[in-house]
Amino acid sequence: MVLVHGFASTAHDNWVYPGWVDTLTKAGRRVVALDNRGHGASSKLYDPAAYHSALMAEDVRALLDHLDLARVDIMGYSMGARIAAFFARAHRARLRRAVFGGLGIHLVDGVGLPESIAEALEAPSLAEVRDPVGRMFRAFAEQTKSDLRALAACILGSRQTLTREEVAEIRVPVLVAVGTKDKLAGSALDLAALLPAGREFEIPGRDHMLAVGDKAFKSAVLAFLAERP
C-alpha cells in the first residue's frame, strides 16, 4: 500500500501521526509512504515547473522501481490524490486499486487549493496573511517546519487537471472519499461517476483538514481494500 501525502504535509504528518500506518499494518498490509518533492526530507526545489503532477507521479514510480514492487494499491490525500490519479493513468499495469481522499470533481473542473496559498506562504509573517485558506495552510506549514518557498513553488506548479475522458481511462477500482464539510475538494459523487469502477464515500462531519484521520474514513478504506477483484 503506497501512501502519497497532501500539500504542505509529510509522510509522518499525513499517515503516521493520524494512525493510518498503524491501521493498515494491523490489517496485514505492507505500507510504503514517501515525502513528496519539496516536502519533509525530500529535495527542496524552487521552480514551479518542477512540481508538475506528472513529474511527482514519476517519483512514485521511481520509488516502486527502487523497491522492486511490480503492482500496488495506492492512496493519496488532496494533492496526493491528484498525484495518484496521474500515476494511475501513466502506469495502469502497476496498480490494483486506488483511494482518492480529499479530492473530488476538482480533479477535473478545478484545482481545489487556490493560488492565494502561495502568497500566504511568501508573506513576511503569518500575522500579515488575511486570506483564511492561505492563513490555514501557512500555519500548518509553519507547524510542520516546512520550506515555505518550496511549498509556494509547489502550489503554483502542481495545479493540473484531467479531462473527463482521461479520468474514464482509470479502470481500476477507485474509492473517492471527501468530507461532507470539505469546501476545497469538490464532489466525491461527481468524480466517482466518471470512473468506470469508482464509488464515493462521504466522510461525515469532516472538513478538508480533519477528514484525514477520521475513523469512518479508515473503516471505509479497509473494507474497500478487502474486497475481491
mmCIF file of C-alpha atoms in Angstrom:
data_model
loop_
_atom_site.group_PDB
_atom_site.id
_atom_site.type_symbol
_atom_site.label_atom_id
_atom_site.label_comp_id
_atom_site.label_asym_id
_atom_site.label_seq_id
_atom_site.Cartn_x
_atom_site.Cartn_y
_atom_site.Cartn_z
ATOM 1 C CA MET A 1 0.000 0.000 0.000
ATOM 2 C CA VAL A 2 1.652 3.204 -1.198
ATOM 3 C CA LEU A 3 0.634 6.406 0.589
ATOM 4 C CA VAL A 4 1.046 9.827 -1.045
ATOM 5 C CA HIS A 5 0.552 12.790 1.279
ATOM 6 C CA GLY A 6 -1.106 16.124 0.647
ATOM 7 C CA PHE A 7 0.251 19.614 0.132
ATOM 8 C CA ALA A 8 2.364 21.062 2.970
ATOM 9 C CA SER A 9 2.273 17.757 4.814
ATOM 10 C CA THR A 10 4.742 14.867 5.117
ATOM 11 C CA ALA A 11 4.524 11.087 5.224
ATOM 12 C CA HIS A 12 4.653 11.291 9.016
ATOM 13 C CA ASP A 13 2.100 14.072 9.452
ATOM 14 C CA ASN A 14 -0.359 12.699 6.893
ATOM 15 C CA TRP A 15 -0.073 8.967 7.547
ATOM 16 C CA VAL A 16 1.853 8.057 10.705
ATOM 17 C CA TYR A 17 0.524 10.618 13.175
ATOM 18 C CA PRO A 18 -3.186 10.163 12.223
ATOM 19 C CA GLY A 19 -2.872 6.384 12.644
ATOM 20 C CA TRP A 20 -3.028 5.254 9.018
ATOM 21 C CA VAL A 21 0.225 3.285 9.041
ATOM 22 C CA ASP A 22 -0.751 1.525 12.249
ATOM 23 C CA THR A 23 -4.264 0.797 10.930
ATOM 24 C CA LEU A 24 -3.020 -0.618 7.628
ATOM 25 C CA THR A 25 -0.192 -2.702 9.079
ATOM 26 C CA LYS A 26 -2.548 -4.219 11.658
ATOM 27 C CA ALA A 27 -4.779 -5.170 8.716
ATOM 28 C CA GLY A 28 -1.851 -7.068 7.216
ATOM 29 C CA ARG A 29 -0.666 -4.521 4.688
ATOM 30 C CA ARG A 30 2.909 -3.627 3.844
ATOM 31 C CA VAL A 31 2.983 0.181 3.861
ATOM 32 C CA VAL A 32 5.264 2.459 1.840
ATOM 33 C CA ALA A 33 5.000 6.233 2.339
ATOM 34 C CA LEU A 34 7.174 8.911 0.771
ATOM 35 C CA ASP A 35 7.811 12.606 1.307
ATOM 36 C CA ASN A 36 6.894 14.320 -1.967
ATOM 37 C CA ARG A 37 9.481 16.588 -3.570
ATOM 38 C CA GLY A 38 9.592 19.925 -1.773
ATOM 39 C CA HIS A 39 8.302 18.337 1.435
ATOM 40 C CA GLY A 40 9.738 16.698 4.528
ATOM 41 C CA ALA A 41 13.093 15.013 3.973
ATOM 42 C CA SER A 42 12.935 15.192 0.174
ATOM 43 C CA SER A 43 14.772 17.693 -2.040
ATOM 44 C CA LYS A 44 13.547 21.280 -1.992
ATOM 45 C CA LEU A 45 13.020 22.765 -5.458
ATOM 46 C CA TYR A 46 12.080 26.365 -6.217
ATOM 47 C CA ASP A 47 10.923 26.247 -9.843
ATOM 48 C CA PRO A 48 7.145 25.706 -10.118
ATOM 49 C CA ALA A 49 7.710 23.642 -13.283
ATOM 50 C CA ALA A 50 9.470 21.021 -11.156
ATOM 51 C CA TYR A 51 6.189 20.244 -9.379
ATOM 52 C CA HIS A 52 4.021 19.164 -12.317
ATOM 53 C CA SER A 53 1.707 16.371 -11.153
ATOM 54 C CA ALA A 54 3.072 14.038 -13.841
ATOM 55 C CA LEU A 55 6.620 14.542 -12.530
ATOM 56 C CA MET A 56 5.505 13.841 -8.987
ATOM 57 C CA ALA A 57 3.747 10.682 -10.185
ATOM 58 C CA GLU A 58 7.061 9.602 -11.705
ATOM 59 C CA ASP A 59 8.652 9.981 -8.271
ATOM 60 C CA VAL A 60 6.197 7.349 -7.044
ATOM 61 C CA ARG A 61 7.052 5.097 -9.997
ATOM 62 C CA ALA A 62 10.781 5.513 -9.302
ATOM 63 C CA LEU A 63 10.247 4.501 -5.685
ATOM 64 C CA LEU A 64 8.374 1.366 -6.763
ATOM 65 C CA ASP A 65 11.217 0.518 -9.132
ATOM 66 C CA HIS A 66 13.737 1.025 -6.328
ATOM 67 C CA LEU A 67 11.762 -1.287 -4.035
ATOM 68 C CA ASP A 68 11.110 -3.795 -6.835
ATOM 69 C CA LEU A 69 7.329 -3.575 -6.388
ATOM 70 C CA ALA A 70 5.501 -4.648 -9.531
ATOM 71 C CA ARG A 71 1.890 -3.882 -8.531
ATOM 72 C CA VAL A 72 0.496 -1.923 -5.614
ATOM 73 C CA ASP A 73 -2.559 -0.287 -4.153
ATOM 74 C CA ILE A 74 -2.227 3.476 -3.765
ATOM 75 C CA MET A 75 -3.897 6.056 -1.548
ATOM 76 C CA GLY A 76 -3.377 9.774 -1.893
ATOM 77 C CA TYR A 77 -4.869 12.676 0.008
ATOM 78 C CA SER A 78 -5.616 16.056 -1.622
ATOM 79 C CA MET A 79 -2.543 16.857 -3.752
ATOM 80 C CA GLY A 80 -1.506 13.271 -3.140
ATOM 81 C CA ALA A 81 -4.760 12.078 -4.681
ATOM 82 C CA ARG A 82 -4.035 14.196 -7.755
ATOM 83 C CA ILE A 83 -0.595 12.574 -7.973
ATOM 84 C CA ALA A 84 -2.208 9.147 -7.547
ATOM 85 C CA ALA A 85 -4.608 9.893 -10.399
ATOM 86 C CA PHE A 86 -1.746 10.870 -12.705
ATOM 87 C CA PHE A 87 0.094 7.710 -11.650
ATOM 88 C CA ALA A 88 -2.997 5.610 -12.372
ATOM 89 C CA ARG A 89 -3.158 6.900 -15.945
ATOM 90 C CA ALA A 90 0.561 6.605 -16.664
ATOM 91 C CA HIS A 91 1.215 3.229 -15.045
ATOM 92 C CA ARG A 92 -2.006 1.249 -15.243
ATOM 93 C CA ALA A 93 -0.309 -2.151 -15.169
ATOM 94 C CA ARG A 94 1.273 -1.375 -11.801
ATOM 95 C CA LEU A 95 -1.932 -0.527 -9.962
ATOM 96 C CA ARG A 96 -4.536 -2.811 -8.386
ATOM 97 C CA ARG A 97 -6.823 -0.247 -6.806
ATOM 98 C CA ALA A 98 -6.734 3.351 -5.581
ATOM 99 C CA VAL A 99 -8.147 5.656 -2.933
ATOM 100 C CA PHE A 100 -8.518 9.354 -3.753
ATOM 101 C CA GLY A 101 -9.017 11.127 -0.429
ATOM 102 C CA GLY A 102 -9.752 14.839 -0.095
ATOM 103 C CA LEU A 103 -10.186 15.296 -3.855
ATOM 104 C CA GLY A 104 -13.435 15.026 -5.779
ATOM 105 C CA ILE A 105 -14.542 16.579 -9.034
ATOM 106 C CA HIS A 106 -11.892 19.292 -8.679
ATOM 107 C CA LEU A 107 -9.557 16.734 -10.226
ATOM 108 C CA VAL A 108 -11.426 17.695 -13.421
ATOM 109 C CA ASP A 109 -13.103 21.078 -13.168
ATOM 110 C CA GLY A 110 -10.824 22.942 -10.782
ATOM 111 C CA VAL A 111 -7.625 22.548 -8.860
ATOM 112 C CA GLY A 112 -9.045 22.840 -5.377
ATOM 113 C CA LEU A 113 -6.387 24.742 -3.474
ATOM 114 C CA PRO A 114 -6.269 28.420 -4.520
ATOM 115 C CA GLU A 115 -3.170 30.264 -5.744
ATOM 116 C CA SER A 116 -3.583 32.646 -2.813
ATOM 117 C CA ILE A 117 -1.857 29.986 -0.715
ATOM 118 C CA ALA A 118 1.410 30.838 -2.489
ATOM 119 C CA GLU A 119 1.017 34.485 -1.487
ATOM 120 C CA ALA A 120 0.358 33.424 2.088
ATOM 121 C CA LEU A 121 3.465 31.248 2.146
ATOM 122 C CA GLU A 122 5.610 34.072 0.784
ATOM 123 C CA ALA A 123 4.229 36.706 3.174
ATOM 124 C CA PRO A 124 6.725 38.120 5.706
ATOM 125 C CA SER A 125 4.790 36.540 8.576
ATOM 126 C CA LEU A 126 1.601 34.648 9.412
ATOM 127 C CA ALA A 127 0.214 37.780 11.069
ATOM 128 C CA GLU A 128 0.144 39.530 7.691
ATOM 129 C CA VAL A 129 -1.940 36.837 5.960
ATOM 130 C CA ARG A 130 -5.602 37.829 5.660
ATOM 131 C CA ASP A 131 -6.939 35.121 3.304
ATOM 132 C CA PRO A 132 -8.463 32.411 5.562
ATOM 133 C CA VAL A 133 -7.436 29.429 3.392
ATOM 134 C CA GLY A 134 -3.954 30.854 2.916
ATOM 135 C CA ARG A 135 -3.666 31.521 6.630
ATOM 136 C CA MET A 136 -4.694 27.917 7.421
ATOM 137 C CA PHE A 137 -2.030 26.458 5.146
ATOM 138 C CA ARG A 138 0.660 28.937 6.262
ATOM 139 C CA ALA A 139 0.028 27.990 9.879
ATOM 140 C CA PHE A 140 0.123 24.287 9.001
ATOM 141 C CA ALA A 141 3.362 24.723 7.025
ATOM 142 C CA GLU A 142 4.977 26.503 9.951
ATOM 143 C CA GLN A 143 3.775 23.774 12.294
ATOM 144 C CA THR A 144 5.455 21.121 10.137
ATOM 145 C CA LYS A 145 8.621 23.292 9.817
ATOM 146 C CA SER A 146 8.335 23.231 6.029
ATOM 147 C CA ASP A 147 10.365 25.162 3.479
ATOM 148 C CA LEU A 148 7.873 27.919 2.673
ATOM 149 C CA ARG A 149 9.491 28.945 -0.603
ATOM 150 C CA ALA A 150 9.499 25.370 -1.897
ATOM 151 C CA LEU A 151 5.840 24.989 -0.955
ATOM 152 C CA ALA A 152 4.942 28.221 -2.755
ATOM 153 C CA ALA A 153 6.581 26.843 -5.904
ATOM 154 C CA CYS A 154 4.739 23.559 -5.405
ATOM 155 C CA ILE A 155 1.277 25.096 -5.112
ATOM 156 C CA LEU A 156 1.881 27.097 -8.281
ATOM 157 C CA GLY A 157 3.280 24.162 -10.234
ATOM 158 C CA SER A 158 1.031 21.237 -9.268
ATOM 159 C CA ARG A 159 -2.355 22.573 -10.359
ATOM 160 C CA GLN A 160 -3.022 20.276 -13.316
ATOM 161 C CA THR A 161 -6.413 18.742 -14.053
ATOM 162 C CA LEU A 162 -7.544 15.692 -16.016
ATOM 163 C CA THR A 163 -10.284 15.700 -18.628
ATOM 164 C CA ARG A 164 -13.379 13.579 -18.196
ATOM 165 C CA GLU A 165 -12.058 11.296 -20.921
ATOM 166 C CA GLU A 166 -8.728 10.912 -19.118
ATOM 167 C CA VAL A 167 -10.471 10.077 -15.845
ATOM 168 C CA ALA A 168 -12.505 7.428 -17.680
ATOM 169 C CA GLU A 169 -9.221 5.726 -18.612
ATOM 170 C CA ILE A 170 -8.617 4.893 -14.920
ATOM 171 C CA ARG A 171 -10.301 1.493 -14.916
ATOM 172 C CA VAL A 172 -9.079 0.044 -11.627
ATOM 173 C CA PRO A 173 -11.445 0.188 -8.639
ATOM 174 C CA VAL A 174 -11.261 3.646 -7.045
ATOM 175 C CA LEU A 175 -12.744 4.877 -3.773
ATOM 176 C CA VAL A 176 -13.291 8.658 -3.748
ATOM 177 C CA ALA A 177 -13.588 9.934 -0.168
ATOM 178 C CA VAL A 178 -14.355 13.550 0.709
ATOM 179 C CA GLY A 179 -15.544 15.151 3.936
ATOM 180 C CA THR A 180 -19.119 16.430 3.994
ATOM 181 C CA LYS A 181 -17.799 19.827 5.151
ATOM 182 C CA ASP A 182 -14.878 19.935 2.698
ATOM 183 C CA LYS A 183 -15.072 23.169 0.678
ATOM 184 C CA LEU A 184 -11.885 22.530 -1.335
ATOM 185 C CA ALA A 185 -12.176 19.069 -2.887
ATOM 186 C CA GLY A 186 -15.357 19.183 -4.935
ATOM 187 C CA SER A 187 -17.997 16.457 -5.088
ATOM 188 C CA ALA A 188 -16.883 12.861 -4.478
ATOM 189 C CA LEU A 189 -20.036 11.589 -6.173
ATOM 190 C CA ASP A 190 -19.400 13.557 -9.358
ATOM 191 C CA LEU A 191 -15.845 12.265 -9.699
ATOM 192 C CA ALA A 192 -16.794 8.681 -8.853
ATOM 193 C CA ALA A 193 -19.432 8.802 -11.583
ATOM 194 C CA LEU A 194 -16.709 9.454 -14.172
ATOM 195 C CA LEU A 195 -14.612 6.478 -13.067
ATOM 196 C CA PRO A 196 -15.575 3.126 -14.636
ATOM 197 C CA ALA A 197 -15.105 1.350 -11.297
ATOM 198 C CA GLY A 198 -15.475 4.321 -8.977
ATOM 199 C CA ARG A 199 -17.536 4.765 -5.856
ATOM 200 C CA GLU A 200 -17.854 7.604 -3.394
ATOM 201 C CA PHE A 201 -17.663 7.788 0.374
ATOM 202 C CA GLU A 202 -18.696 10.906 2.234
ATOM 203 C CA ILE A 203 -16.658 11.333 5.413
ATOM 204 C CA PRO A 204 -19.330 12.521 7.856
ATOM 205 C CA GLY A 205 -18.944 15.922 9.502
ATOM 206 C CA ARG A 206 -15.342 16.483 8.396
ATOM 207 C CA ASP A 207 -13.661 19.354 6.559
ATOM 208 C CA HIS A 208 -10.566 19.135 4.376
ATOM 209 C CA MET A 209 -8.090 19.101 7.262
ATOM 210 C CA LEU A 210 -9.947 16.950 9.784
ATOM 211 C CA ALA A 211 -11.046 14.215 7.360
ATOM 212 C CA VAL A 212 -7.562 12.733 7.117
ATOM 213 C CA GLY A 213 -7.550 10.686 10.314
ATOM 214 C CA ASP A 214 -11.289 10.036 10.566
ATOM 215 C CA LYS A 215 -12.291 6.577 11.854
ATOM 216 C CA ALA A 216 -15.134 6.186 9.373
ATOM 217 C CA PHE A 217 -12.718 7.004 6.534
ATOM 218 C CA LYS A 218 -10.315 4.322 7.786
ATOM 219 C CA SER A 219 -13.097 1.750 8.040
ATOM 220 C CA ALA A 220 -14.320 2.510 4.521
ATOM 221 C CA VAL A 221 -10.803 2.154 3.103
ATOM 222 C CA LEU A 222 -10.183 -1.155 4.901
ATOM 223 C CA ALA A 223 -13.463 -2.541 3.598
ATOM 224 C CA PHE A 224 -12.644 -1.361 0.076
ATOM 225 C CA LEU A 225 -9.176 -2.927 0.152
ATOM 226 C CA ALA A 226 -10.558 -6.221 1.459
ATOM 227 C CA GLU A 227 -12.933 -6.706 -1.471
ATOM 228 C CA ARG A 228 -12.231 -9.379 -4.051
ATOM 229 C CA PRO A 229 -11.249 -8.081 -7.505
#
